[in-house]
Tab-separated table of C-alpha atoms (C1' of nucleotides) in Angstrom:
chain	number	residue	atom	x	y	z
A	1	MET	CA	88.703	-123.322	-53.897
A	2	ASP	CA	86.868	-125.267	-56.418
A	3	SER	CA	84.755	-123.364	-58.727
A	4	VAL	CA	81.213	-122.949	-57.731
A	5	TYR	CA	80.545	-123.789	-61.317
A	6	SER	CA	82.439	-127.002	-61.318
A	7	ASP	CA	79.212	-128.893	-61.133
A	8	ILE	CA	77.713	-126.747	-63.739
A	9	ASP	CA	80.377	-127.069	-66.345
A	10	SER	CA	78.496	-129.746	-68.055
A	11	ASN	CA	75.625	-127.425	-68.548
A	12	SER	CA	76.844	-123.898	-68.468
A	13	CYS	CA	73.604	-122.497	-69.748
A	14	ASP	CA	72.156	-122.796	-66.321
A	15	PHE	CA	74.319	-119.965	-65.183
A	16	PHE	CA	75.604	-118.299	-68.286
A	17	PRO	CA	72.758	-117.679	-70.553
A	18	HIS	CA	74.898	-116.048	-73.204
A	19	THR	CA	77.485	-118.657	-73.815
A	20	ASP	CA	78.359	-120.626	-76.860
A	21	ASP	CA	76.041	-123.216	-75.546
A	22	GLU	CA	73.205	-120.929	-76.071
A	23	GLU	CA	71.906	-123.020	-78.865
A	24	ASP	CA	71.462	-126.066	-76.740
A	25	CYS	CA	69.993	-124.183	-73.900
A	26	ALA	CA	66.531	-123.689	-75.124
A	27	SER	CA	65.336	-120.622	-73.341
A	28	PRO	CA	62.509	-121.315	-70.945
A	29	GLU	CA	60.106	-119.719	-73.348
A	30	PRO	CA	61.366	-119.978	-76.891
A	31	GLU	CA	59.979	-117.486	-79.327
A	32	PRO	CA	57.055	-118.880	-81.222
A	33	GLN	CA	58.524	-118.405	-84.678
A	34	GLN	CA	61.770	-119.923	-83.665
A	35	LYS	CA	61.908	-123.454	-84.790
A	36	LYS	CA	63.931	-125.742	-82.744
A	37	ARG	CA	66.983	-126.532	-84.714
A	38	ARG	CA	68.261	-129.964	-84.462
A	39	ARG	CA	71.951	-130.182	-84.313
A	40	GLY	CA	73.641	-132.459	-86.700
A	41	ARG	CA	76.724	-134.420	-85.970
A	42	GLY	CA	78.936	-131.691	-87.344
A	43	GLN	CA	77.447	-129.079	-85.134
A	44	ALA	CA	77.776	-131.321	-82.145
A	45	VAL	CA	81.452	-131.716	-82.847
A	46	VAL	CA	81.900	-127.979	-83.175
A	47	HIS	CA	80.077	-127.545	-79.923
A	48	VAL	CA	82.296	-130.005	-78.129
A	49	VAL	CA	85.402	-128.403	-79.561
A	50	LYS	CA	84.239	-124.984	-78.473
A	51	LYS	CA	83.422	-126.219	-75.059
A	52	ASN	CA	86.768	-127.892	-74.662
A	53	ARG	CA	88.468	-124.728	-75.716
A	54	ARG	CA	86.465	-122.783	-73.162
A	55	VAL	CA	87.313	-125.200	-70.406
A	56	LYS	CA	90.973	-124.984	-71.281
A	57	ALA	CA	90.834	-121.238	-71.409
A	58	ASN	CA	89.171	-121.162	-68.021
A	59	ASP	CA	91.902	-123.343	-66.665
A	60	ARG	CA	94.598	-121.105	-68.038
A	61	GLU	CA	92.875	-118.054	-66.713
A	62	ARG	CA	92.615	-119.621	-63.295
A	63	ASN	CA	96.302	-120.428	-63.362
A	64	ARG	CA	97.125	-116.968	-64.490
A	65	MET	CA	95.230	-115.454	-61.613
A	66	HIS	CA	96.863	-117.868	-59.202
A	67	ASN	CA	100.255	-116.771	-60.454
A	68	LEU	CA	99.236	-113.209	-60.000
A	69	ASN	CA	98.153	-113.919	-56.453
A	70	ASP	CA	101.383	-115.764	-55.744
A	71	ALA	CA	103.311	-112.743	-56.889
A	72	LEU	CA	101.171	-110.591	-54.678
A	73	ASP	CA	101.892	-112.866	-51.727
A	74	THR	CA	105.592	-112.643	-52.445
A	75	LEU	CA	105.283	-108.909	-52.469
A	76	ARG	CA	103.455	-108.972	-49.135
A	77	GLU	CA	106.285	-110.956	-47.640
A	78	VAL	CA	108.887	-108.332	-48.371
A	79	LEU	CA	106.771	-105.502	-47.116
A	80	PRO	CA	106.914	-104.562	-43.460
A	81	ALA	CA	104.463	-106.501	-41.396
A	82	PHE	CA	101.892	-104.855	-39.254
A	83	PRO	CA	101.094	-105.539	-35.656
A	84	ASP	CA	97.679	-106.959	-36.140
A	85	GLU	CA	98.882	-109.075	-39.059
A	86	THR	CA	95.833	-108.351	-41.063
A	87	LYS	CA	96.487	-109.502	-44.555
A	88	LEU	CA	96.710	-106.632	-46.921
A	89	THR	CA	94.199	-106.621	-49.671
A	90	LYS	CA	95.436	-106.613	-53.226
A	91	ILE	CA	95.005	-102.939	-53.764
A	92	GLU	CA	96.502	-102.149	-50.394
A	93	THR	CA	99.505	-104.290	-51.155
A	94	LEU	CA	100.148	-102.485	-54.401
A	95	ARG	CA	99.678	-99.066	-52.917
A	96	PHE	CA	101.783	-99.825	-49.911
A	97	ALA	CA	104.548	-101.267	-52.076
A	98	HIS	CA	104.480	-98.106	-54.104
A	99	ASN	CA	104.821	-95.982	-51.003
A	100	TYR	CA	107.420	-98.243	-49.558
A	101	ILE	CA	109.632	-98.098	-52.610
A	102	TRP	CA	109.291	-94.381	-52.704
A	103	ALA	CA	110.178	-94.069	-49.035
A	104	LEU	CA	113.240	-96.199	-49.489
A	105	SER	CA	114.474	-94.231	-52.446
A	106	GLU	CA	113.848	-90.977	-50.590
A	107	THR	CA	115.859	-92.250	-47.691
A	108	ILE	CA	118.722	-93.053	-49.986
A	109	ARG	CA	118.468	-89.702	-51.656
A	110	ILE	CA	118.493	-87.830	-48.372
A	111	ALA	CA	121.346	-89.905	-47.052
A	112	ASP	CA	123.353	-89.086	-50.136
A	113	LEU	CA	122.792	-85.395	-49.624
A	114	GLN	CA	124.175	-85.380	-46.144
A	115	PRO	CA	127.874	-84.403	-45.799
A	116	GLY	CA	130.042	-87.066	-44.222
A	117	ARG	CA	127.153	-89.316	-44.754
A	118	PRO	CA	127.243	-92.785	-43.353
A	119	GLY	CA	126.865	-93.945	-46.876
A	120	ASP	CA	130.575	-93.405	-47.279
A	121	ARG	CA	131.134	-96.426	-45.223
A	122	PRO	CA	131.275	-99.727	-46.998
A	123	GLY	CA	128.046	-101.570	-46.781
A	124	ASP	CA	125.959	-98.479	-46.539
A	125	ARG	CA	125.648	-97.814	-50.205
A	126	PRO	CA	122.356	-98.715	-51.737
A	127	GLY	CA	123.724	-101.261	-54.098
A	128	ASP	CA	126.152	-102.722	-51.653
A	129	LYS	CA	125.392	-106.335	-51.250
A	130	THR	CA	127.262	-106.493	-47.984
A	131	GLY	CA	124.753	-104.271	-46.340
A	132	ASP	CA	121.817	-105.652	-44.460
A	133	ARG	CA	118.405	-105.265	-45.848
A	134	THR	CA	116.930	-102.076	-44.654
A	135	GLY	CA	114.630	-102.722	-41.815
A	136	ASP	CA	116.027	-106.088	-40.979
A	137	ARG	CA	117.781	-104.787	-37.938
A	138	PRO	CA	115.919	-103.212	-35.100
A	139	GLY	CA	118.673	-100.668	-34.690
A	140	ASP	CA	118.384	-99.373	-38.194
A	141	LYS	CA	117.303	-95.876	-38.762
A	142	PRO	CA	113.573	-95.844	-38.328
A	143	LEU	CA	112.653	-95.959	-41.915
A	144	LEU	CA	109.949	-98.444	-41.300
A	145	LEU	CA	107.492	-97.247	-38.839
A	146	GLY	CA	105.632	-100.412	-38.270
A	147	SER	CA	103.267	-98.598	-36.034
A	148	ALA	CA	101.190	-97.752	-39.012
A	149	SER	CA	98.354	-100.062	-38.586
A	150	PRO	CA	96.138	-101.472	-41.225
A	151	GLY	CA	92.801	-99.939	-41.675
A	152	SER	CA	91.390	-99.722	-45.090
A	153	ASP	CA	93.668	-97.926	-47.413
A	154	ALA	CA	97.315	-97.737	-48.237
A	155	CYS	CA	97.227	-94.078	-48.881
A	156	SER	CA	95.175	-91.044	-48.742
A	157	TRP	CA	93.154	-91.445	-51.828
A	158	SER	CA	89.767	-92.592	-52.562
A	159	SER	CA	89.647	-94.696	-55.651
A	160	SER	CA	86.595	-93.090	-56.999
A	161	GLY	CA	86.072	-93.896	-60.583
A	162	SER	CA	88.034	-92.154	-63.267
A	163	SER	CA	91.761	-92.240	-63.420
A	164	SER	CA	91.978	-88.546	-62.940
A	165	SER	CA	89.863	-88.494	-59.871
A	166	SER	CA	91.602	-91.552	-58.574
A	167	SER	CA	94.883	-89.741	-58.742
A	168	PRO	CA	95.672	-89.235	-55.139
A	169	SER	CA	97.803	-86.392	-54.031
A	170	TYR	CA	100.049	-89.115	-52.962
A	171	CYS	CA	99.842	-92.515	-54.429
A	172	ALA	CA	99.313	-92.110	-58.080
A	173	SER	CA	101.870	-89.498	-58.704
A	174	SER	CA	105.228	-90.530	-59.976
A	175	PRO	CA	107.252	-92.846	-57.828
A	176	GLY	CA	109.872	-90.190	-57.725
A	177	SER	CA	107.772	-88.063	-55.515
A	178	PRO	CA	104.528	-89.653	-54.591
A	179	ALA	CA	103.489	-86.882	-52.347
A	180	GLY	CA	104.611	-84.085	-54.511
A	181	THR	CA	106.060	-82.709	-51.336
A	182	GLU	CA	109.666	-83.291	-51.974
A	183	ASP	CA	111.255	-80.365	-50.277
A	184	TYR	CA	108.526	-79.397	-47.948
A	185	GLY	CA	109.776	-81.085	-44.886
A	186	TYR	CA	108.350	-84.332	-45.986
A	187	ARG	CA	110.047	-87.316	-44.473
A	188	PRO	CA	110.231	-90.636	-46.219
A	189	GLN	CA	108.853	-92.400	-43.240
A	190	ASP	CA	105.759	-90.307	-43.599
A	191	ALA	CA	105.018	-92.369	-46.627
A	192	LEU	CA	104.681	-95.346	-44.402
A	193	PHE	CA	103.001	-93.470	-41.673
A	194	GLY	CA	100.412	-92.591	-44.156
A	195	PHE	CA	99.640	-96.175	-44.742
A	196	ARG	CA	96.105	-96.915	-43.714
A	197	SER	CA	96.359	-94.126	-41.289
A	198	PHE	CA	93.456	-92.177	-42.576
A	199	VAL	CA	90.959	-94.492	-41.124
A	200	PRO	CA	89.461	-93.008	-38.018
A	201	GLY	CA	90.291	-94.872	-34.904
A	202	VAL	CA	92.859	-97.066	-36.536
A	203	TYR	CA	95.942	-95.057	-36.093
B	1	DT	C1'	71.824	-106.446	-44.217
B	2	DA	C1'	74.878	-103.665	-47.024
B	3	DG	C1'	79.334	-103.237	-48.640
B	4	DG	C1'	84.025	-104.866	-49.508
B	5	DC	C1'	86.904	-108.360	-51.211
B	6	DC	C1'	87.694	-112.298	-53.735
B	7	DA	C1'	87.561	-116.336	-57.143
B	8	DT	C1'	85.807	-117.754	-61.189
B	9	DC	C1'	83.728	-117.690	-65.745
B	10	DT	C1'	83.301	-115.462	-70.001
B	11	DG	C1'	83.931	-113.085	-74.433
B	12	DG	C1'	86.730	-109.804	-76.747
B	13	DT	C1'	91.196	-108.295	-78.381
B	14	DC	C1'	95.942	-108.631	-79.351
B	15	DC	C1'	100.018	-111.258	-80.195
B	16	DT	C1'	102.905	-115.173	-81.767
C	1	DA	C1'	94.829	-121.360	-84.359
C	2	DG	C1'	95.824	-120.925	-79.871
C	3	DG	C1'	97.555	-118.516	-75.879
C	4	DA	C1'	97.881	-114.270	-72.985
C	5	DC	C1'	95.708	-110.484	-71.239
C	6	DC	C1'	91.854	-107.792	-69.929
C	7	DA	C1'	87.466	-106.158	-68.128
C	8	DG	C1'	82.691	-107.177	-66.971
C	9	DA	C1'	79.472	-110.168	-64.598
C	10	DT	C1'	78.278	-113.152	-60.941
C	11	DG	C1'	78.012	-115.304	-56.568
C	12	DG	C1'	80.204	-116.581	-52.035
C	13	DC	C1'	82.252	-115.171	-47.735
C	14	DC	C1'	83.122	-111.969	-44.134
C	15	DT	C1'	82.553	-107.947	-41.284
C	16	DA	C1'	80.640	-103.654	-39.381
DNA sequence: TAGGCCATCTGGTCCT
DNA sequence: AGGACCAGATGGCCTA
């Protein structure tokens, strides 16, 4: 979308009273003692240079954010989709990805612990390129419980302010054990079940 | 209408 | 010096 300011660029003081352009933007009621300074040619050049730099910086920043959003979209694509196809918000995407990665690694870990594990078969090892992507086949072990439906949050935390308080029992802990429940009967798929499932009426 | 999410602008800081 | 990154501010859009 075009910037709402695109029409304003030529006179940013309308919207950004504290910009470099401040000097040109005589405040509505200039202080009495303040004499209006006339800008000489040199100052005008400096002003134009500054403004150009700002415009370029804005452009770069916009591109940077677009790249970030593209990466986020790419991430959304590899995450399990949800029935109602509601697009995950940015924070939800990140939290869900975190949970998802953790669930996958837990699944691998548990599979490795099992005697005569299926992982002994070629193609079942985590790094085995011959294996299908987990979750691609309907018959796969139900790691991905797509029944978790979007609501408002990817996990059971409330991002309330400080980093300490925003440390959920689940999401912000180390990827190795997001829930801190490693040997308490916690199943990897619970990580995905937990997704957005704390919203009343959603799950 | 309030609240959530988002895009954009902006100035500061760090890095090359 | 200029670019990358970051966080704060602002305003638009959408939904409950």
